[in-house]
Amino acid sequence: MLWVKALHIIFMVTWFAGLFYLPRLFVYHAQSDDRASIERFKVMERKLYYGIMAPGAVLTIVFGLWLWLGYGFSGGWLHAKLALVAVLVGYHLWCGKLLADFKHDRNAKGHVWFRWFNEFPVLILFAVVILVVVKPF
Ligand code: HEM
């Protein structure tokens, strides 16, 4: 089980690297008006989303489900954690929609909006890690 948990945590870190960095790229992309920068951001965002964030998300969930269903974990903390993970998956998919908007030069949101958007995963990370380590209920 410890190998499964180790891989679960490793891919969770990978996923969060993307969840923290992609919206930051959106902040700078939204502030850019020269073509060279805009095209560079498009390449960085696409590689980050499909090359790091998506595999990180899928493997975090695969090893998490393996821990849950394979080793019989249960409790209120796990239900609350799964609800927050569902919200995180929604945020991940929203990033995919924003990625497509930028790809087609149809983003209408400003950099301030993305700065606030960028903070949301921090709240989820605090809540999920406290739930799974402290198991308050
Ligand atoms: C469907 C998604 C997920 C499921 C089913 C799941 C399930 C689990 C289970 C059953 C454990 C073992 C708990 C224990 O050993 O006490 C665990 C450990 C852990 N999970 Fe998840 N998890 C999921 C997603 C996540 C996400 C998104 C994060 C990060 C935000 C996360 C962070 C952790 C951490 C840090 C541990 C290690 C806790 C410890 O060793 O005390 N998990 N997970």
CSV table of N, CA and C and ligand atoms in Angstrom, one decimal:
chain,number,residue,atom,x,y,z
A,1,MET,N,0.8,-1.2,0.0
A,1,MET,CA,0.0,0.0,0.0
A,1,MET,C,0.9,1.3,0.0
A,2,LEU,N,2.0,1.2,0.6
A,2,LEU,CA,2.8,2.4,0.7
A,2,LEU,C,3.3,2.9,-0.6
A,3,TRP,N,3.6,1.9,-1.5
A,3,TRP,CA,4.1,2.3,-2.9
A,3,TRP,C,2.9,3.0,-3.6
A,4,VAL,N,1.7,2.5,-3.4
A,4,VAL,CA,0.5,3.1,-4.1
A,4,VAL,C,0.3,4.5,-3.5
A,5,LYS,N,0.5,4.7,-2.2
A,5,LYS,CA,0.3,6.0,-1.6
A,5,LYS,C,1.4,7.0,-2.0
A,6,ALA,N,2.7,6.4,-2.2
A,6,ALA,CA,3.8,7.3,-2.6
A,6,ALA,C,3.5,7.8,-4.0
A,7,LEU,N,3.0,6.9,-4.9
A,7,LEU,CA,2.7,7.3,-6.3
A,7,LEU,C,1.6,8.3,-6.3
A,8,HIS,N,0.6,8.1,-5.4
A,8,HIS,CA,-0.6,9.0,-5.3
A,8,HIS,C,-0.1,10.4,-5.0
A,9,ILE,N,0.8,10.5,-4.0
A,9,ILE,CA,1.3,11.8,-3.6
A,9,ILE,C,2.2,12.4,-4.7
A,10,ILE,N,3.1,11.6,-5.3
A,10,ILE,CA,3.9,12.1,-6.4
A,10,ILE,C,3.1,12.8,-7.5
A,11,PHE,N,2.1,12.0,-8.0
A,11,PHE,CA,1.3,12.6,-9.1
A,11,PHE,C,0.4,13.7,-8.7
A,12,MET,N,0.0,13.8,-7.4
A,12,MET,CA,-0.8,14.9,-6.8
A,12,MET,C,0.1,16.2,-6.9
A,13,VAL,N,1.4,16.0,-6.6
A,13,VAL,CA,2.3,17.2,-6.7
A,13,VAL,C,2.4,17.6,-8.1
A,14,THR,N,2.5,16.7,-9.1
A,14,THR,CA,2.6,17.0,-10.5
A,14,THR,C,1.4,17.7,-11.0
A,15,TRP,N,0.2,17.2,-10.5
A,15,TRP,CA,-1.0,17.9,-10.9
A,15,TRP,C,-1.1,19.3,-10.4
A,16,PHE,N,-0.7,19.5,-9.2
A,16,PHE,CA,-0.8,20.8,-8.6
A,16,PHE,C,0.3,21.8,-9.2
A,17,ALA,N,1.4,21.2,-9.7
A,17,ALA,CA,2.4,22.1,-10.4
A,17,ALA,C,1.7,22.8,-11.5
A,18,GLY,N,0.9,22.0,-12.3
A,18,GLY,CA,0.1,22.6,-13.4
A,18,GLY,C,-1.0,23.5,-13.0
A,19,LEU,N,-1.7,23.1,-11.9
A,19,LEU,CA,-2.9,23.8,-11.4
A,19,LEU,C,-2.4,25.2,-10.9
A,20,PHE,N,-1.2,25.3,-10.4
A,20,PHE,CA,-0.7,26.6,-9.9
A,20,PHE,C,-0.1,27.4,-11.1
A,21,TYR,N,0.6,26.7,-12.1
A,21,TYR,CA,1.3,27.5,-13.1
A,21,TYR,C,0.5,27.9,-14.3
A,22,LEU,N,-0.5,27.0,-14.7
A,22,LEU,CA,-1.2,27.4,-15.9
A,22,LEU,C,-2.0,28.7,-15.8
A,23,PRO,N,-2.8,28.8,-14.7
A,23,PRO,CA,-3.5,30.1,-14.5
A,23,PRO,C,-2.5,31.3,-14.4
A,24,ARG,N,-1.3,31.1,-13.9
A,24,ARG,CA,-0.3,32.2,-13.9
A,24,ARG,C,0.1,32.6,-15.3
A,25,LEU,N,0.2,31.6,-16.2
A,25,LEU,CA,0.5,31.8,-17.6
A,25,LEU,C,-0.6,32.6,-18.2
A,26,PHE,N,-1.9,32.3,-17.8
A,26,PHE,CA,-3.0,33.0,-18.3
A,26,PHE,C,-3.0,34.5,-17.9
A,27,VAL,N,-2.5,34.8,-16.7
A,27,VAL,CA,-2.3,36.2,-16.3
A,27,VAL,C,-1.5,36.9,-17.2
A,28,TYR,N,-0.3,36.4,-17.6
A,28,TYR,CA,0.7,37.1,-18.4
A,28,TYR,C,0.2,37.1,-19.9
A,29,HIS,N,-0.5,36.0,-20.3
A,29,HIS,CA,-1.0,35.9,-21.7
A,29,HIS,C,-2.1,37.0,-21.9
A,30,ALA,N,-2.9,37.2,-20.9
A,30,ALA,CA,-4.0,38.2,-20.9
A,30,ALA,C,-3.4,39.6,-21.0
A,31,GLN,N,-2.2,39.8,-20.5
A,31,GLN,CA,-1.6,41.1,-20.5
A,31,GLN,C,-0.7,41.4,-21.8
A,32,SER,N,-0.6,40.3,-22.6
A,32,SER,CA,0.3,40.4,-23.8
A,32,SER,C,-0.4,40.9,-25.0
A,33,ASP,N,0.3,41.7,-25.8
A,33,ASP,CA,-0.3,42.2,-27.1
A,33,ASP,C,0.6,42.0,-28.3
A,34,ASP,N,1.9,41.5,-28.0
A,34,ASP,CA,2.7,41.3,-29.2
A,34,ASP,C,2.6,39.8,-29.6
A,35,ARG,N,2.6,39.6,-30.9
A,35,ARG,CA,2.3,38.3,-31.5
A,35,ARG,C,3.2,37.2,-31.0
A,36,ALA,N,4.5,37.5,-30.9
A,36,ALA,CA,5.5,36.5,-30.6
A,36,ALA,C,5.3,36.0,-29.2
A,37,SER,N,5.0,36.9,-28.2
A,37,SER,CA,4.7,36.4,-26.8
A,37,SER,C,3.4,35.6,-26.8
A,38,ILE,N,2.4,36.0,-27.5
A,38,ILE,CA,1.1,35.3,-27.5
A,38,ILE,C,1.3,33.9,-28.1
A,39,GLU,N,2.0,33.7,-29.2
A,39,GLU,CA,2.2,32.4,-29.7
A,39,GLU,C,3.1,31.5,-28.8
A,40,ARG,N,4.0,32.2,-28.1
A,40,ARG,CA,4.9,31.4,-27.1
A,40,ARG,C,4.0,30.9,-26.0
A,41,PHE,N,3.1,31.8,-25.4
A,41,PHE,CA,2.3,31.4,-24.3
A,41,PHE,C,1.4,30.2,-24.8
A,42,LYS,N,0.9,30.2,-26.0
A,42,LYS,CA,0.0,29.2,-26.5
A,42,LYS,C,0.7,27.8,-26.4
A,43,VAL,N,2.0,27.8,-26.8
A,43,VAL,CA,2.7,26.5,-26.8
A,43,VAL,C,3.0,26.1,-25.4
A,44,MET,N,3.4,27.0,-24.5
A,44,MET,CA,3.7,26.6,-23.1
A,44,MET,C,2.4,26.1,-22.4
A,45,GLU,N,1.3,26.8,-22.7
A,45,GLU,CA,0.0,26.4,-22.0
A,45,GLU,C,-0.4,25.0,-22.5
A,46,ARG,N,-0.3,24.8,-23.8
A,46,ARG,CA,-0.8,23.5,-24.4
A,46,ARG,C,0.1,22.3,-23.8
A,47,LYS,N,1.4,22.5,-23.8
A,47,LYS,CA,2.3,21.5,-23.3
A,47,LYS,C,2.1,21.2,-21.8
A,48,LEU,N,1.9,22.3,-21.0
A,48,LEU,CA,1.7,22.1,-19.6
A,48,LEU,C,0.3,21.4,-19.3
A,49,TYR,N,-0.7,21.8,-20.1
A,49,TYR,CA,-2.0,21.2,-19.8
A,49,TYR,C,-2.1,19.7,-20.2
A,50,TYR,N,-1.6,19.4,-21.4
A,50,TYR,CA,-1.7,18.0,-21.9
A,50,TYR,C,-0.5,17.1,-21.5
A,51,GLY,N,0.7,17.8,-21.3
A,51,GLY,CA,1.9,17.0,-21.0
A,51,GLY,C,2.1,16.7,-19.5
A,52,ILE,N,1.6,17.6,-18.6
A,52,ILE,CA,1.8,17.5,-17.2
A,52,ILE,C,0.5,17.4,-16.4
A,53,MET,N,-0.4,18.4,-16.6
A,53,MET,CA,-1.6,18.5,-15.7
A,53,MET,C,-2.5,17.3,-15.9
A,54,ALA,N,-2.8,17.0,-17.2
A,54,ALA,CA,-3.8,15.9,-17.4
A,54,ALA,C,-3.2,14.5,-16.9
A,55,PRO,N,-2.0,14.1,-17.3
A,55,PRO,CA,-1.5,12.9,-16.7
A,55,PRO,C,-1.4,12.9,-15.2
A,56,GLY,N,-1.0,14.0,-14.6
A,56,GLY,CA,-1.0,14.2,-13.2
A,56,GLY,C,-2.3,13.9,-12.5
A,57,ALA,N,-3.4,14.5,-13.1
A,57,ALA,CA,-4.7,14.4,-12.6
A,57,ALA,C,-5.2,12.9,-12.7
A,58,VAL,N,-5.0,12.3,-13.9
A,58,VAL,CA,-5.5,11.0,-14.1
A,58,VAL,C,-4.8,10.0,-13.1
A,59,LEU,N,-3.5,10.1,-13.0
A,59,LEU,CA,-2.8,9.2,-12.1
A,59,LEU,C,-3.0,9.4,-10.6
A,60,THR,N,-3.2,10.7,-10.2
A,60,THR,CA,-3.6,11.0,-8.8
A,60,THR,C,-4.9,10.2,-8.5
A,61,ILE,N,-5.8,10.3,-9.4
A,61,ILE,CA,-7.2,9.7,-9.2
A,61,ILE,C,-7.1,8.2,-9.3
A,62,VAL,N,-6.3,7.7,-10.2
A,62,VAL,CA,-6.2,6.2,-10.3
A,62,VAL,C,-5.6,5.6,-9.0
A,63,PHE,N,-4.5,6.2,-8.5
A,63,PHE,CA,-3.9,5.7,-7.3
A,63,PHE,C,-4.7,6.0,-6.1
A,64,GLY,N,-5.5,7.1,-6.1
A,64,GLY,CA,-6.3,7.4,-5.0
A,64,GLY,C,-7.5,6.4,-4.9
A,65,LEU,N,-8.1,6.1,-6.1
A,65,LEU,CA,-9.1,5.1,-6.1
A,65,LEU,C,-8.6,3.7,-5.7
A,66,TRP,N,-7.4,3.4,-6.1
A,66,TRP,CA,-6.7,2.2,-5.7
A,66,TRP,C,-6.6,2.1,-4.2
A,67,LEU,N,-6.1,3.2,-3.5
A,67,LEU,CA,-6.0,3.3,-2.1
A,67,LEU,C,-7.4,3.1,-1.4
A,68,TRP,N,-8.4,3.8,-2.0
A,68,TRP,CA,-9.7,3.8,-1.4
A,68,TRP,C,-10.4,2.4,-1.5
A,69,LEU,N,-10.5,1.9,-2.7
A,69,LEU,CA,-11.2,0.7,-3.0
A,69,LEU,C,-10.3,-0.5,-2.7
A,70,GLY,N,-9.0,-0.4,-2.8
A,70,GLY,CA,-8.1,-1.6,-2.6
A,70,GLY,C,-7.8,-1.8,-1.1
A,71,TYR,N,-7.9,-0.8,-0.3
A,71,TYR,CA,-7.5,-1.0,1.1
A,71,TYR,C,-8.6,-0.6,2.1
A,72,GLY,N,-9.8,-0.4,1.5
A,72,GLY,CA,-11.0,-0.2,2.4
A,72,GLY,C,-11.0,1.0,3.3
A,73,PHE,N,-10.4,2.1,2.8
A,73,PHE,CA,-10.5,3.3,3.6
A,73,PHE,C,-12.0,3.8,3.6
A,74,SER,N,-12.4,4.5,4.7
A,74,SER,CA,-13.8,5.1,4.7
A,74,SER,C,-13.8,6.2,5.8
A,75,GLY,N,-14.9,6.9,5.8
A,75,GLY,CA,-15.0,7.9,6.8
A,75,GLY,C,-15.4,9.3,6.2
A,76,GLY,N,-16.0,10.1,7.1
A,76,GLY,CA,-16.5,11.4,6.7
A,76,GLY,C,-15.4,12.2,5.9
A,77,TRP,N,-14.1,12.1,6.4
A,77,TRP,CA,-13.0,12.9,5.8
A,77,TRP,C,-12.9,12.5,4.3
A,78,LEU,N,-13.1,11.2,4.0
A,78,LEU,CA,-12.9,10.7,2.6
A,78,LEU,C,-14.0,11.3,1.8
A,79,HIS,N,-15.3,11.3,2.3
A,79,HIS,CA,-16.4,11.8,1.5
A,79,HIS,C,-16.2,13.3,1.2
A,80,ALA,N,-15.8,14.0,2.3
A,80,ALA,CA,-15.5,15.5,2.1
A,80,ALA,C,-14.4,15.7,1.1
A,81,LYS,N,-13.3,14.8,1.2
A,81,LYS,CA,-12.2,14.9,0.3
A,81,LYS,C,-12.6,14.7,-1.2
A,82,LEU,N,-13.4,13.7,-1.4
A,82,LEU,CA,-13.9,13.3,-2.7
A,82,LEU,C,-14.7,14.5,-3.3
A,83,ALA,N,-15.5,15.1,-2.5
A,83,ALA,CA,-16.3,16.3,-2.9
A,83,ALA,C,-15.4,17.4,-3.4
A,84,LEU,N,-14.3,17.7,-2.6
A,84,LEU,CA,-13.4,18.7,-3.0
A,84,LEU,C,-12.6,18.3,-4.3
A,85,VAL,N,-12.3,17.0,-4.4
A,85,VAL,CA,-11.6,16.5,-5.6
A,85,VAL,C,-12.5,16.7,-6.8
A,86,ALA,N,-13.8,16.5,-6.7
A,86,ALA,CA,-14.7,16.7,-7.8
A,86,ALA,C,-14.7,18.2,-8.2
A,87,VAL,N,-14.6,19.1,-7.2
A,87,VAL,CA,-14.5,20.5,-7.5
A,87,VAL,C,-13.2,20.8,-8.3
A,88,LEU,N,-12.1,20.2,-7.8
A,88,LEU,CA,-10.8,20.4,-8.4
A,88,LEU,C,-10.8,19.9,-9.9
A,89,VAL,N,-11.5,18.8,-10.2
A,89,VAL,CA,-11.6,18.3,-11.5
A,89,VAL,C,-12.4,19.3,-12.4
A,90,GLY,N,-13.4,19.9,-11.8
A,90,GLY,CA,-14.2,20.9,-12.5
A,90,GLY,C,-13.3,22.1,-12.8
A,91,TYR,N,-12.4,22.5,-11.9
A,91,TYR,CA,-11.5,23.7,-12.1
A,91,TYR,C,-10.5,23.3,-13.2
A,92,HIS,N,-10.0,22.0,-13.2
A,92,HIS,CA,-9.1,21.5,-14.2
A,92,HIS,C,-9.7,21.7,-15.6
A,93,LEU,N,-11.0,21.2,-15.7
A,93,LEU,CA,-11.7,21.2,-17.0
A,93,LEU,C,-12.0,22.7,-17.5
A,94,TRP,N,-12.2,23.6,-16.5
A,94,TRP,CA,-12.4,25.0,-16.8
A,94,TRP,C,-11.2,25.6,-17.4
A,95,CYS,N,-10.0,25.2,-16.8
A,95,CYS,CA,-8.7,25.6,-17.4
A,95,CYS,C,-8.6,25.1,-18.8
A,96,GLY,N,-9.1,24.0,-19.1
A,96,GLY,CA,-9.1,23.5,-20.5
A,96,GLY,C,-9.9,24.3,-21.4
A,97,LYS,N,-11.0,24.8,-20.9
A,97,LYS,CA,-11.9,25.7,-21.8
A,97,LYS,C,-11.2,27.0,-22.0
A,98,LEU,N,-10.6,27.6,-20.9
A,98,LEU,CA,-9.9,28.8,-21.0
A,98,LEU,C,-8.7,28.7,-22.0
A,99,LEU,N,-8.0,27.5,-21.9
A,99,LEU,CA,-6.9,27.2,-22.8
A,99,LEU,C,-7.4,27.3,-24.3
A,100,ALA,N,-8.6,26.8,-24.6
A,100,ALA,CA,-9.1,26.8,-25.9
A,100,ALA,C,-9.5,28.3,-26.3
A,101,ASP,N,-10.0,29.0,-25.4
A,101,ASP,CA,-10.3,30.4,-25.7
A,101,ASP,C,-9.0,31.2,-26.1
A,102,PHE,N,-7.9,31.0,-25.3
A,102,PHE,CA,-6.7,31.7,-25.6
A,102,PHE,C,-6.1,31.2,-27.0
A,103,LYS,N,-6.3,29.8,-27.2
A,103,LYS,CA,-5.8,29.3,-28.5
A,103,LYS,C,-6.4,30.0,-29.7
A,104,HIS,N,-7.7,30.2,-29.6
A,104,HIS,CA,-8.4,30.9,-30.7
A,104,HIS,C,-8.6,32.4,-30.5
A,105,ASP,N,-7.7,33.0,-29.7
A,105,ASP,CA,-7.7,34.4,-29.5
A,105,ASP,C,-9.0,35.0,-29.2
A,106,ARG,N,-9.8,34.2,-28.4
A,106,ARG,CA,-11.2,34.8,-28.0
A,106,ARG,C,-11.3,35.0,-26.5
A,107,ASN,N,-10.2,35.0,-25.8
A,107,ASN,CA,-10.3,35.3,-24.3
A,107,ASN,C,-10.7,36.7,-24.1
A,108,ALA,N,-11.8,36.9,-23.2
A,108,ALA,CA,-12.3,38.2,-22.9
A,108,ALA,C,-12.0,38.6,-21.5
A,109,LYS,N,-11.4,37.8,-20.7
A,109,LYS,CA,-11.1,38.1,-19.3
A,109,LYS,C,-9.8,38.8,-19.1
A,110,GLY,N,-9.7,39.7,-18.1
A,110,GLY,CA,-8.5,40.5,-17.9
A,110,GLY,C,-7.6,39.8,-16.9
A,111,HIS,N,-6.3,40.3,-16.8
A,111,HIS,CA,-5.3,39.7,-15.9
A,111,HIS,C,-5.7,39.7,-14.5
A,112,VAL,N,-6.5,40.6,-14.0
A,112,VAL,CA,-6.9,40.7,-12.6
A,112,VAL,C,-7.8,39.5,-12.3
A,113,TRP,N,-8.7,39.2,-13.2
A,113,TRP,CA,-9.6,38.1,-13.1
A,113,TRP,C,-8.8,36.8,-12.9
A,114,PHE,N,-7.8,36.6,-13.7
A,114,PHE,CA,-6.9,35.4,-13.7
A,114,PHE,C,-6.1,35.3,-12.4
A,115,ARG,N,-5.7,36.5,-11.8
A,115,ARG,CA,-5.0,36.5,-10.6
A,115,ARG,C,-5.8,35.9,-9.5
A,116,TRP,N,-7.1,36.2,-9.4
A,116,TRP,CA,-8.0,35.7,-8.4
A,116,TRP,C,-8.3,34.2,-8.7
A,117,PHE,N,-8.5,33.9,-10.0
A,117,PHE,CA,-8.7,32.5,-10.4
A,117,PHE,C,-7.6,31.6,-10.0
A,118,ASN,N,-6.3,32.2,-10.1
A,118,ASN,CA,-5.1,31.4,-9.7
A,118,ASN,C,-5.0,31.0,-8.3
A,119,GLU,N,-5.8,31.7,-7.4
A,119,GLU,CA,-5.7,31.4,-6.0
A,119,GLU,C,-6.5,30.3,-5.5
A,120,PHE,N,-7.5,29.9,-6.3
A,120,PHE,CA,-8.5,28.9,-5.8
A,120,PHE,C,-7.9,27.5,-5.5
A,121,PRO,N,-7.0,27.0,-6.3
A,121,PRO,CA,-6.4,25.7,-6.0
A,121,PRO,C,-5.7,25.6,-4.6
A,122,VAL,N,-5.2,26.8,-4.2
A,122,VAL,CA,-4.5,26.8,-2.9
A,122,VAL,C,-5.4,26.4,-1.8
A,123,LEU,N,-6.7,27.0,-1.9
A,123,LEU,CA,-7.7,26.7,-0.8
A,123,LEU,C,-8.0,25.2,-0.8
A,124,ILE,N,-8.1,24.6,-2.0
A,124,ILE,CA,-8.5,23.2,-2.1
A,124,ILE,C,-7.3,22.3,-1.6
A,125,LEU,N,-6.1,22.7,-1.9
A,125,LEU,CA,-4.9,21.9,-1.4
A,125,LEU,C,-4.9,21.9,0.1
A,126,PHE,N,-5.1,23.1,0.7
A,126,PHE,CA,-5.1,23.1,2.2
A,126,PHE,C,-6.2,22.2,2.8
A,127,ALA,N,-7.4,22.4,2.2
A,127,ALA,CA,-8.5,21.6,2.8
A,127,ALA,C,-8.3,20.1,2.6
A,128,VAL,N,-7.9,19.7,1.4
A,128,VAL,CA,-7.8,18.2,1.1
A,128,VAL,C,-6.6,17.6,2.0
A,129,VAL,N,-5.5,18.3,2.0
A,129,VAL,CA,-4.4,17.7,2.8
A,129,VAL,C,-4.7,17.6,4.3
A,130,ILE,N,-5.4,18.6,4.8
A,130,ILE,CA,-5.8,18.6,6.2
A,130,ILE,C,-6.8,17.5,6.5
A,131,LEU,N,-7.8,17.3,5.6
A,131,LEU,CA,-8.7,16.2,5.7
A,131,LEU,C,-8.1,14.9,5.7
A,132,VAL,N,-7.1,14.6,4.8
A,132,VAL,CA,-6.6,13.3,4.7
A,132,VAL,C,-5.5,13.0,5.7
A,133,VAL,N,-4.8,14.0,6.2
A,133,VAL,CA,-3.8,13.7,7.2
A,133,VAL,C,-4.3,13.8,8.6
A,134,VAL,N,-5.2,14.8,8.9
A,134,VAL,CA,-5.7,15.0,10.3
A,134,VAL,C,-7.0,14.1,10.5
A,135,LYS,N,-7.7,13.9,9.4
A,135,LYS,CA,-9.0,13.1,9.4
A,135,LYS,C,-9.9,13.7,10.6
A,136,PRO,N,-10.3,15.0,10.5
A,136,PRO,CA,-11.0,15.6,11.6
A,136,PRO,C,-12.4,15.0,11.9
A,137,PHE,N,-12.9,14.3,10.9
A,137,PHE,CA,-14.2,13.6,11.1
A,137,PHE,C,-14.4,12.4,10.2
B,1,HEM,C1,-10.4,10.5,-6.5
B,1,HEM,C2,-9.4,11.1,-5.9
B,1,HEM,C3,-8.7,10.7,-4.6
B,1,HEM,C4,-9.0,9.6,-3.8
B,1,HEM,C5,-10.0,8.5,-4.0
B,1,HEM,C6,-8.0,9.6,-2.7
B,1,HEM,C7,-7.9,8.7,-1.7
B,1,HEM,C8,-6.9,8.6,-0.8
B,1,HEM,C9,-6.8,7.6,0.3
B,1,HEM,C10,-7.7,6.5,0.5
B,1,HEM,C11,-5.6,7.8,0.9
B,1,HEM,C12,-5.0,7.0,2.1
B,1,HEM,C13,-5.3,7.8,3.4
B,1,HEM,C14,-4.4,7.2,4.6
B,1,HEM,O1,-3.4,6.5,4.3
B,1,HEM,O2,-4.7,7.6,5.7
B,1,HEM,C15,-5.0,9.0,0.4
B,1,HEM,C16,-3.9,9.6,0.8
B,1,HEM,C17,-3.5,10.9,0.4
B,1,HEM,N1,-4.1,11.7,-0.5
B,1,HEM,FE1,-5.6,11.2,-1.7
B,1,HEM,N2,-7.2,10.7,-2.8
B,1,HEM,C18,-7.6,11.4,-4.0
B,1,HEM,C19,-7.1,12.6,-4.5
B,1,HEM,C20,-6.2,13.4,-3.8
B,1,HEM,C21,-5.9,14.7,-4.1
B,1,HEM,C22,-6.5,15.5,-5.2
B,1,HEM,C23,-5.0,15.1,-3.2
B,1,HEM,C24,-4.3,16.5,-3.0
B,1,HEM,C25,-4.9,17.6,-3.0
B,1,HEM,C26,-4.7,14.0,-2.3
B,1,HEM,C27,-3.8,14.0,-1.2
B,1,HEM,C28,-3.5,12.9,-0.5
B,1,HEM,C29,-2.4,12.9,0.5
B,1,HEM,C30,-1.4,14.0,0.8
B,1,HEM,C31,-2.4,11.6,1.1
B,1,HEM,C32,-1.4,11.0,2.1
B,1,HEM,C33,-2.0,11.1,3.5
B,1,HEM,C34,-1.2,10.4,4.6
B,1,HEM,O3,-0.3,9.6,4.2
B,1,HEM,O4,-1.5,10.6,5.7
B,1,HEM,N3,-5.5,12.9,-2.7
B,1,HEM,N4,-5.8,9.5,-0.7
